[in-house]
Coordinates of C-alpha atoms and ligand atoms in Angstrom, one line a residue:
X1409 CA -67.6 -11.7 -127.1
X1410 CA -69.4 -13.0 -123.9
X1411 CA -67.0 -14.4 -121.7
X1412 CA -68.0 -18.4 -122.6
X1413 CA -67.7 -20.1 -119.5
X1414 CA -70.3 -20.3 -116.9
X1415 CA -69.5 -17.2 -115.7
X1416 CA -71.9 -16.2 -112.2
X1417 CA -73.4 -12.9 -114.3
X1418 CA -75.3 -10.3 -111.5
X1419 CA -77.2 -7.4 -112.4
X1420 CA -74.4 -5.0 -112.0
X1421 CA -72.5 -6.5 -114.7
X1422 CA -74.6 -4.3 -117.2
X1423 CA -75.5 -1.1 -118.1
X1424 CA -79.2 -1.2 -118.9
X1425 CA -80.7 0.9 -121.9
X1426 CA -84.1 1.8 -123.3
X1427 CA -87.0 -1.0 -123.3
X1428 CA -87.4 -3.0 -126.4
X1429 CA -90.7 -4.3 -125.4
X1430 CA -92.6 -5.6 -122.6
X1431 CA -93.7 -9.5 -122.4
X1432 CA -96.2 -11.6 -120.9
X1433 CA -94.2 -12.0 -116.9
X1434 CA -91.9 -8.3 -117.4
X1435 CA -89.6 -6.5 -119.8
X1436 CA -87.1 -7.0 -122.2
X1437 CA -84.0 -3.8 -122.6
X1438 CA -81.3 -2.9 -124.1
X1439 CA -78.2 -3.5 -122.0
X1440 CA -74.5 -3.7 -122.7
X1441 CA -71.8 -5.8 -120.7
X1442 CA -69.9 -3.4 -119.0
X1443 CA -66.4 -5.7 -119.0
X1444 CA -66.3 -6.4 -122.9
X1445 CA -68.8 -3.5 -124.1
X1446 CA -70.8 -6.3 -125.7
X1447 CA -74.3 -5.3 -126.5
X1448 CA -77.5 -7.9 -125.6
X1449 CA -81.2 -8.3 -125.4
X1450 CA -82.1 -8.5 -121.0
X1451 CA -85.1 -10.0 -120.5
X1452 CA -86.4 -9.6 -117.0
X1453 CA -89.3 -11.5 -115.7
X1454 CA -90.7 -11.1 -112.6
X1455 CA -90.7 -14.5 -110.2
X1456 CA -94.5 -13.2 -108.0
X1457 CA -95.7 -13.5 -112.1
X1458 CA -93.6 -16.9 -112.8
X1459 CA -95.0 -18.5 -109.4
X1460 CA -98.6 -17.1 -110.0
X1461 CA -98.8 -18.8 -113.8
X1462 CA -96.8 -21.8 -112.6
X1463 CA -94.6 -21.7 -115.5
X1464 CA -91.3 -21.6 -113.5
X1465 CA -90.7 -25.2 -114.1
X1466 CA -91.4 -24.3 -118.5
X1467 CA -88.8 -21.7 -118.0
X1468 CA -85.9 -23.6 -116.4
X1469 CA -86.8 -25.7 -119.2
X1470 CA -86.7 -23.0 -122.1
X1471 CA -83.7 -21.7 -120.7
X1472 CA -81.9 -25.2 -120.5
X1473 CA -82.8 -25.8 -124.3
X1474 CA -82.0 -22.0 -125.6
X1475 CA -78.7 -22.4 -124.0
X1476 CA -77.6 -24.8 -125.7
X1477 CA -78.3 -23.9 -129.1
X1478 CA -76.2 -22.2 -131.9
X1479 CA -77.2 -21.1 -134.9
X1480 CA -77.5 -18.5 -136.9
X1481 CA -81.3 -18.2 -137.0
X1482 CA -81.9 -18.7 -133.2
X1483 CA -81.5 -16.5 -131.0
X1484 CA -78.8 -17.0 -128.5
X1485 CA -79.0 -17.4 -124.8
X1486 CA -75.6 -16.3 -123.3
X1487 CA -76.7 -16.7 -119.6
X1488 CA -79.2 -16.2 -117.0
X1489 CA -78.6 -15.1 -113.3
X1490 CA -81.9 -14.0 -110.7
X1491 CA -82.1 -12.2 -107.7
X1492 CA -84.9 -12.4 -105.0
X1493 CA -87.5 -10.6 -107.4
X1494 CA -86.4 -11.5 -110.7
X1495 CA -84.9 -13.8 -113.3
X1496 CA -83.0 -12.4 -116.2
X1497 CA -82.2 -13.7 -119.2
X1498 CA -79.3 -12.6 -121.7
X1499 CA -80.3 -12.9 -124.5
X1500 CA -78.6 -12.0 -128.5
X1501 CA -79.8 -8.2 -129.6
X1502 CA -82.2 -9.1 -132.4
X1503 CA -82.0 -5.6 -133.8
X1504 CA -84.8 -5.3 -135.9
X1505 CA -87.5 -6.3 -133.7
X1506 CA -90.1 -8.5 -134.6
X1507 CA -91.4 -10.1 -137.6
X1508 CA -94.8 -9.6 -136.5
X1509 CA -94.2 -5.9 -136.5
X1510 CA -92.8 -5.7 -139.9
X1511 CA -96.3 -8.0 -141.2
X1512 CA -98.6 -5.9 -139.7
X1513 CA -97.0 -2.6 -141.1
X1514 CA -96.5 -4.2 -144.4
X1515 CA -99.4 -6.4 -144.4
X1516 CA -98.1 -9.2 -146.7
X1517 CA -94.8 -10.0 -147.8
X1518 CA -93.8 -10.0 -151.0
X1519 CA -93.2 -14.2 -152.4
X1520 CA -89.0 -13.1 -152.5
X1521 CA -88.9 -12.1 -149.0
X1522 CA -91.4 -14.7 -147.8
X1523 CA -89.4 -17.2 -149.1
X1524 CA -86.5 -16.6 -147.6
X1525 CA -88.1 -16.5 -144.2
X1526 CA -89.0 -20.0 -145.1
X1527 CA -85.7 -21.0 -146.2
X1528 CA -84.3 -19.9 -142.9
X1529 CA -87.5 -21.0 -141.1
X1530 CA -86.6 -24.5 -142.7
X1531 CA -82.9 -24.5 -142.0
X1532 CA -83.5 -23.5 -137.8
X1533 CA -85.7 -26.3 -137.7
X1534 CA -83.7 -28.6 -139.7
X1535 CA -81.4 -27.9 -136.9
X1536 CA -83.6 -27.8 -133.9
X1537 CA -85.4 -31.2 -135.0
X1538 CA -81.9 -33.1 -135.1
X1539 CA -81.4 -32.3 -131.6
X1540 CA -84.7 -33.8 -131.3
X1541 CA -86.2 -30.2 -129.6
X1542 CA -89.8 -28.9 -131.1
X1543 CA -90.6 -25.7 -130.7
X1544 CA -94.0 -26.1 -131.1
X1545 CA -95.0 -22.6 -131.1
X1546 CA -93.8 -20.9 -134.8
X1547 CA -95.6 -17.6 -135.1
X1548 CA -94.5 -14.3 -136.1
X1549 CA -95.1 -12.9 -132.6
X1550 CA -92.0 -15.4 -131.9
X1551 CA -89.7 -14.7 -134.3
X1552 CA -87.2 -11.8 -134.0
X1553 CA -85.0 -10.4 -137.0
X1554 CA -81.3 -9.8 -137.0
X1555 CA -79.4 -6.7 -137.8
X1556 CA -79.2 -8.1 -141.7
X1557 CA -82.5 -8.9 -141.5
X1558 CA -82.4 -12.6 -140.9
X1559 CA -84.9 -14.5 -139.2
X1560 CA -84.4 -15.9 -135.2
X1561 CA -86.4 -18.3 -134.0
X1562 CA -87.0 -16.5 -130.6
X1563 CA -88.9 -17.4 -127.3
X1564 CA -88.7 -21.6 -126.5
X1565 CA -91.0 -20.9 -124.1
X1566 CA -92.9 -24.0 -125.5
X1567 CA -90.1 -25.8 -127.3
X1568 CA -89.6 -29.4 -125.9
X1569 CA -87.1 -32.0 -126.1
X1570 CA -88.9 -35.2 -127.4
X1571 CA -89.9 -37.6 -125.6
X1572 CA -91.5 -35.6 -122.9
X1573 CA -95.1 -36.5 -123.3
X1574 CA -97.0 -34.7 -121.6
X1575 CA -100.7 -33.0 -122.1
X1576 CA -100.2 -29.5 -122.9
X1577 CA -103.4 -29.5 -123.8
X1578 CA -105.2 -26.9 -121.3
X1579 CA -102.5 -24.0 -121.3
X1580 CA -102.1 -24.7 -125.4
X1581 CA -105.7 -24.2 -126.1
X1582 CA -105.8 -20.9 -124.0
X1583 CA -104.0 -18.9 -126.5
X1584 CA -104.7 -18.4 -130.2
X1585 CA -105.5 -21.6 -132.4
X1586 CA -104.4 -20.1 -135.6
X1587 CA -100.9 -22.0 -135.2
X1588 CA -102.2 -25.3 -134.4
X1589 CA -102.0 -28.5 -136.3
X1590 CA -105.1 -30.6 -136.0
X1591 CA -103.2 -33.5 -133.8
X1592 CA -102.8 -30.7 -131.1
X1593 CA -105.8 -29.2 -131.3
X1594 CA -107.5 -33.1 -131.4
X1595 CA -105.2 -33.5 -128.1
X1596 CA -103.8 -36.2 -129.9
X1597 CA -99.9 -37.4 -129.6
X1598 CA -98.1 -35.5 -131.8
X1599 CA -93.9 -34.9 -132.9
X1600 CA -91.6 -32.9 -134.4
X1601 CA -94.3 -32.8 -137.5
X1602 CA -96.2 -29.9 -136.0
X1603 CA -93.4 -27.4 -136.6
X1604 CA -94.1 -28.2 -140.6
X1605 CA -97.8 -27.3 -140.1
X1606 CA -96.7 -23.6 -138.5
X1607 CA -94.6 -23.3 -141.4
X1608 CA -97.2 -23.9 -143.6
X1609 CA -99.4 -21.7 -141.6
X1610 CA -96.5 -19.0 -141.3
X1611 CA -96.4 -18.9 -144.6
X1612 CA -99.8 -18.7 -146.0
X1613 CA -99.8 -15.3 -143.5
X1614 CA -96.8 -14.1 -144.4
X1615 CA -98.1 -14.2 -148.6
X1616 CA -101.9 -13.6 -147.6
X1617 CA -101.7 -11.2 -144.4
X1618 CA -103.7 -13.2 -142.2
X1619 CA -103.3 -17.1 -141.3
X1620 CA -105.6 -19.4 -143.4
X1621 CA -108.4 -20.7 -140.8
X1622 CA -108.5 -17.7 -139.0
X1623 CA -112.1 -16.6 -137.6
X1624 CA -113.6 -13.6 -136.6
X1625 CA -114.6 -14.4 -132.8
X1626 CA -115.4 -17.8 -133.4
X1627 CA -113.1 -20.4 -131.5
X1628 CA -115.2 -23.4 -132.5
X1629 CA -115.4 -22.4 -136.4
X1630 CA -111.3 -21.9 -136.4
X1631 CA -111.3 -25.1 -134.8
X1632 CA -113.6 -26.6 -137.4
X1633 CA -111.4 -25.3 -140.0
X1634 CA -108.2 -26.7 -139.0
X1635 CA -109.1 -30.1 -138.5
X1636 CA -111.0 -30.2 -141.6
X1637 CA -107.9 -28.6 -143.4
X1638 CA -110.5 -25.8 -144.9
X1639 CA -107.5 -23.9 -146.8
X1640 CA -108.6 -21.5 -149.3
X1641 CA -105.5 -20.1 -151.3
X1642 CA -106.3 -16.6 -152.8
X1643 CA -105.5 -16.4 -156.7
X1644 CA -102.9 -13.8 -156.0
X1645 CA -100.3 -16.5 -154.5
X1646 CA -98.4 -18.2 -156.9
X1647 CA -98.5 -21.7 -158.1
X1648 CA -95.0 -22.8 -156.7
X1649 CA -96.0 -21.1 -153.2
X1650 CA -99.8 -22.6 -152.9
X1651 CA -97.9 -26.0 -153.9
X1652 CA -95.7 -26.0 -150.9
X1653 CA -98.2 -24.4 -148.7
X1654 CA -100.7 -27.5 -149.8
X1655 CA -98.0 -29.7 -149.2
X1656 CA -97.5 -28.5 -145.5
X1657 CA -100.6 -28.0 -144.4
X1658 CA -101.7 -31.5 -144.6
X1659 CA -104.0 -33.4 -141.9
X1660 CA -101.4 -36.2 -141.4
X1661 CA -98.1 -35.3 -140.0
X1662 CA -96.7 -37.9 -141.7
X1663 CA -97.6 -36.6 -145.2
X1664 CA -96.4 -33.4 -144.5
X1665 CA -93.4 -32.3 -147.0
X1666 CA -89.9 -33.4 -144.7
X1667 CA -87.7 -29.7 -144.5
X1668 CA -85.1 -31.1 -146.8
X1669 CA -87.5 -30.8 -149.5
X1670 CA -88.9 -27.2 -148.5
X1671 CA -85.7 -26.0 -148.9
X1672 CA -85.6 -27.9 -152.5
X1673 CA -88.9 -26.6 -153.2
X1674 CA -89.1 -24.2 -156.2
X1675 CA -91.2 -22.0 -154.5
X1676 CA -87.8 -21.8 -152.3
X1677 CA -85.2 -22.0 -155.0
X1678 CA -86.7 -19.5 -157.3
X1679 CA -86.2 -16.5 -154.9
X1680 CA -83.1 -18.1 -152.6
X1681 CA -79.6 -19.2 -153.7
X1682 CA -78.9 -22.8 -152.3
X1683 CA -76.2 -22.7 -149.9
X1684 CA -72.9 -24.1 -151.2
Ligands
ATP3108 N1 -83.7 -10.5 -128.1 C1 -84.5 -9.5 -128.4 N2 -84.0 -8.5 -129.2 C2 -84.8 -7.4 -129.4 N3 -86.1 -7.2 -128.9 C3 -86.5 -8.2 -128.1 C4 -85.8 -9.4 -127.8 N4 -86.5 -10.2 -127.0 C5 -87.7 -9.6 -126.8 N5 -87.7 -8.4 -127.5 C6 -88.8 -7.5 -127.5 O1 -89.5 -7.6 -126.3 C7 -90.9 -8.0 -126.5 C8 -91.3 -9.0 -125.4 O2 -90.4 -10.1 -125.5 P1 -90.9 -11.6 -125.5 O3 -92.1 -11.8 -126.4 O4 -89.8 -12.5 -125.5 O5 -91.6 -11.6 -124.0 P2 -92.7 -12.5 -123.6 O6 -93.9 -12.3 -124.5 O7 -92.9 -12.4 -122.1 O8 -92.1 -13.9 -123.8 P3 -93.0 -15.1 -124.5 O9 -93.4 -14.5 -125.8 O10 -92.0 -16.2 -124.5 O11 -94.2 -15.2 -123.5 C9 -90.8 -8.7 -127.9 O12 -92.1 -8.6 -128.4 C10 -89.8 -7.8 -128.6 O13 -90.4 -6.6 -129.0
9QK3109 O1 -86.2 -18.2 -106.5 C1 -85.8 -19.1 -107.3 O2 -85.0 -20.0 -107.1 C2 -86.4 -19.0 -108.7 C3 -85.5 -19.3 -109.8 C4 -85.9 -19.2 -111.1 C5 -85.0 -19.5 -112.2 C6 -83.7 -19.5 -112.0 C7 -82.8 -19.8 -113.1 C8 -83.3 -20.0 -114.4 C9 -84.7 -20.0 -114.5 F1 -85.2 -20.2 -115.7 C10 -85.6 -19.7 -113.5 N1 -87.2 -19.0 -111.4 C11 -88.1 -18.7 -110.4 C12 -89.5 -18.5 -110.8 C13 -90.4 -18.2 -109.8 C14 -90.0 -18.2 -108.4 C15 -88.7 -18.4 -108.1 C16 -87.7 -18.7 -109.0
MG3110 MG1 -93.9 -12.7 -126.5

């Protein structure tokens, strides 16, 4: 185990493996904890990068919120230390990769597999929302799987604790739109109701291979789509999954189907045992 406490970590605490990837402000390895052997995800980012994008200040925040989170489908932050040039992040080994990855090779999931994603999808946010945090940005790119397979909600790079209004607005709209509920994309206030929509939206892709109001090159047209909820279900999906996707993805938040009764959903409890 990582030594709990708030230990001061430094880089020579580690021995540092292959790369698992590369991100947006540096790389992610493969290192192990020299002391206790333990095995871990580093994620260095590079501060001239932080500065530049003026995200610093949504980093201290995602690593304050990550910290202080436990559960078994998010990943865990153990610690973070920096040094003039860098800030690293420990981070829990998600050791297959990422969701996105296993999507693109296999195109669509089948409705078994899909809906256990969304039973664990519906179980991290179950927690996440009663520590009144949203994480605002559920997307396969962001989501990491376990050595068992299991889903981790990774990445709070845009996760907020609620009650921090504030206009994301211009940095939200630079990315893809796909993932966005119409109250976002409208600009409009919004709560922890958007994480229901990305479900929705998560899960329409995982069943169909690509996310329901998805456009070619066209911005406007995807934009279009979402706020006029223009969801075509192919005839392939079942009816218990286009029910719960119809019932997420749903123009007002507050008619969007609560998590307790995803996870009751039969779409759900046809492929996934309850727990106890
Ligand atoms: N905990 C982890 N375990 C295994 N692989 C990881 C882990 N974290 C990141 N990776 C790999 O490194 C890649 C980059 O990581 P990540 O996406 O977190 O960086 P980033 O894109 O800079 O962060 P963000 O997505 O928050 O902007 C991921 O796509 C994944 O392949
Ligand atoms: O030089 C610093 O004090 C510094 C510290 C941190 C930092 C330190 C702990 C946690 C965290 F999330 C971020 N981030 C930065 C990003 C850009 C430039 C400088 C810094
Ligand atoms: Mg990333």
């Amino acid at each position: 185990r990582l030594s709990q406490e708030r230990k001061q970590w430094s880089l020579s605490d580690f021995e540092i493996g292959r790369a698992l990837g590369k991100g947006n402000f540096g790389q992610v390895y493969l290192a192990r904890e020299k002391q206790s052997g333990f095995v871990v995800a580093l994620k260095v980012l590079y501060k001239k990068a932080l500065a530049d994008s003026k995200v610093e200040r949504q980093l201290r925040r995602e690593v304050e919120i990550q910290g202080n989170l436990r559960h078994p489908n998010i990943l865990r932050l153990y610690g973070y230390f920096h040094d003039e040039t860098r800030v690293f992040l420990i981070l829990e080994l998600a050791a297959k990769g990422e969701l996105y990855k296993e999507l693109q090779a296999q195109k669509k999931f089948p409705e078994e597999v899909a809906a256990r994603y969304v039973a664990q999808m519906a179980n991290a946010l179950l927690y996440l929302h009663g520590k009144r945090v949203i994480h605002r940005d559920i997307k396969p790119e962001n989501l990491l799987l376990g050595l068992k397979g299991e889903l981790k909600i990774g990445d709070f790079g845009w996760s907020v604790k609620t009650g921090v209004t504030e206009s994301r607005r211009r940095k939200t709209l630079c990315g893809t739109l796909d993932y966005l509920p119409p109250e976002i994309v409208e600009g409009r206030s919004h709560n922890e109701k958007v994480d229901l929509w990305s479900l929705g939206i998560l899960l329409y892709e995982m069943l169909c291979g690509n996310p329901p109001f998805e456009e070619e090159d066209s911005y406007e047209t995807t934009y279009r789509r979402i706020i006029h909820v223009d969801l075509r279900i192919p005839d392939h999906v079942s009816k218990e999954a286009s029910d719960l996707i119809k019932k997420l993805l749903v123009y007002k938040s507050v008619e969007r189907l609560p998590l307790r009764s995803v996870i009751l959903h039969p779409f759900v409890t046809k492929h996934v045992q309850q727990a106890k």
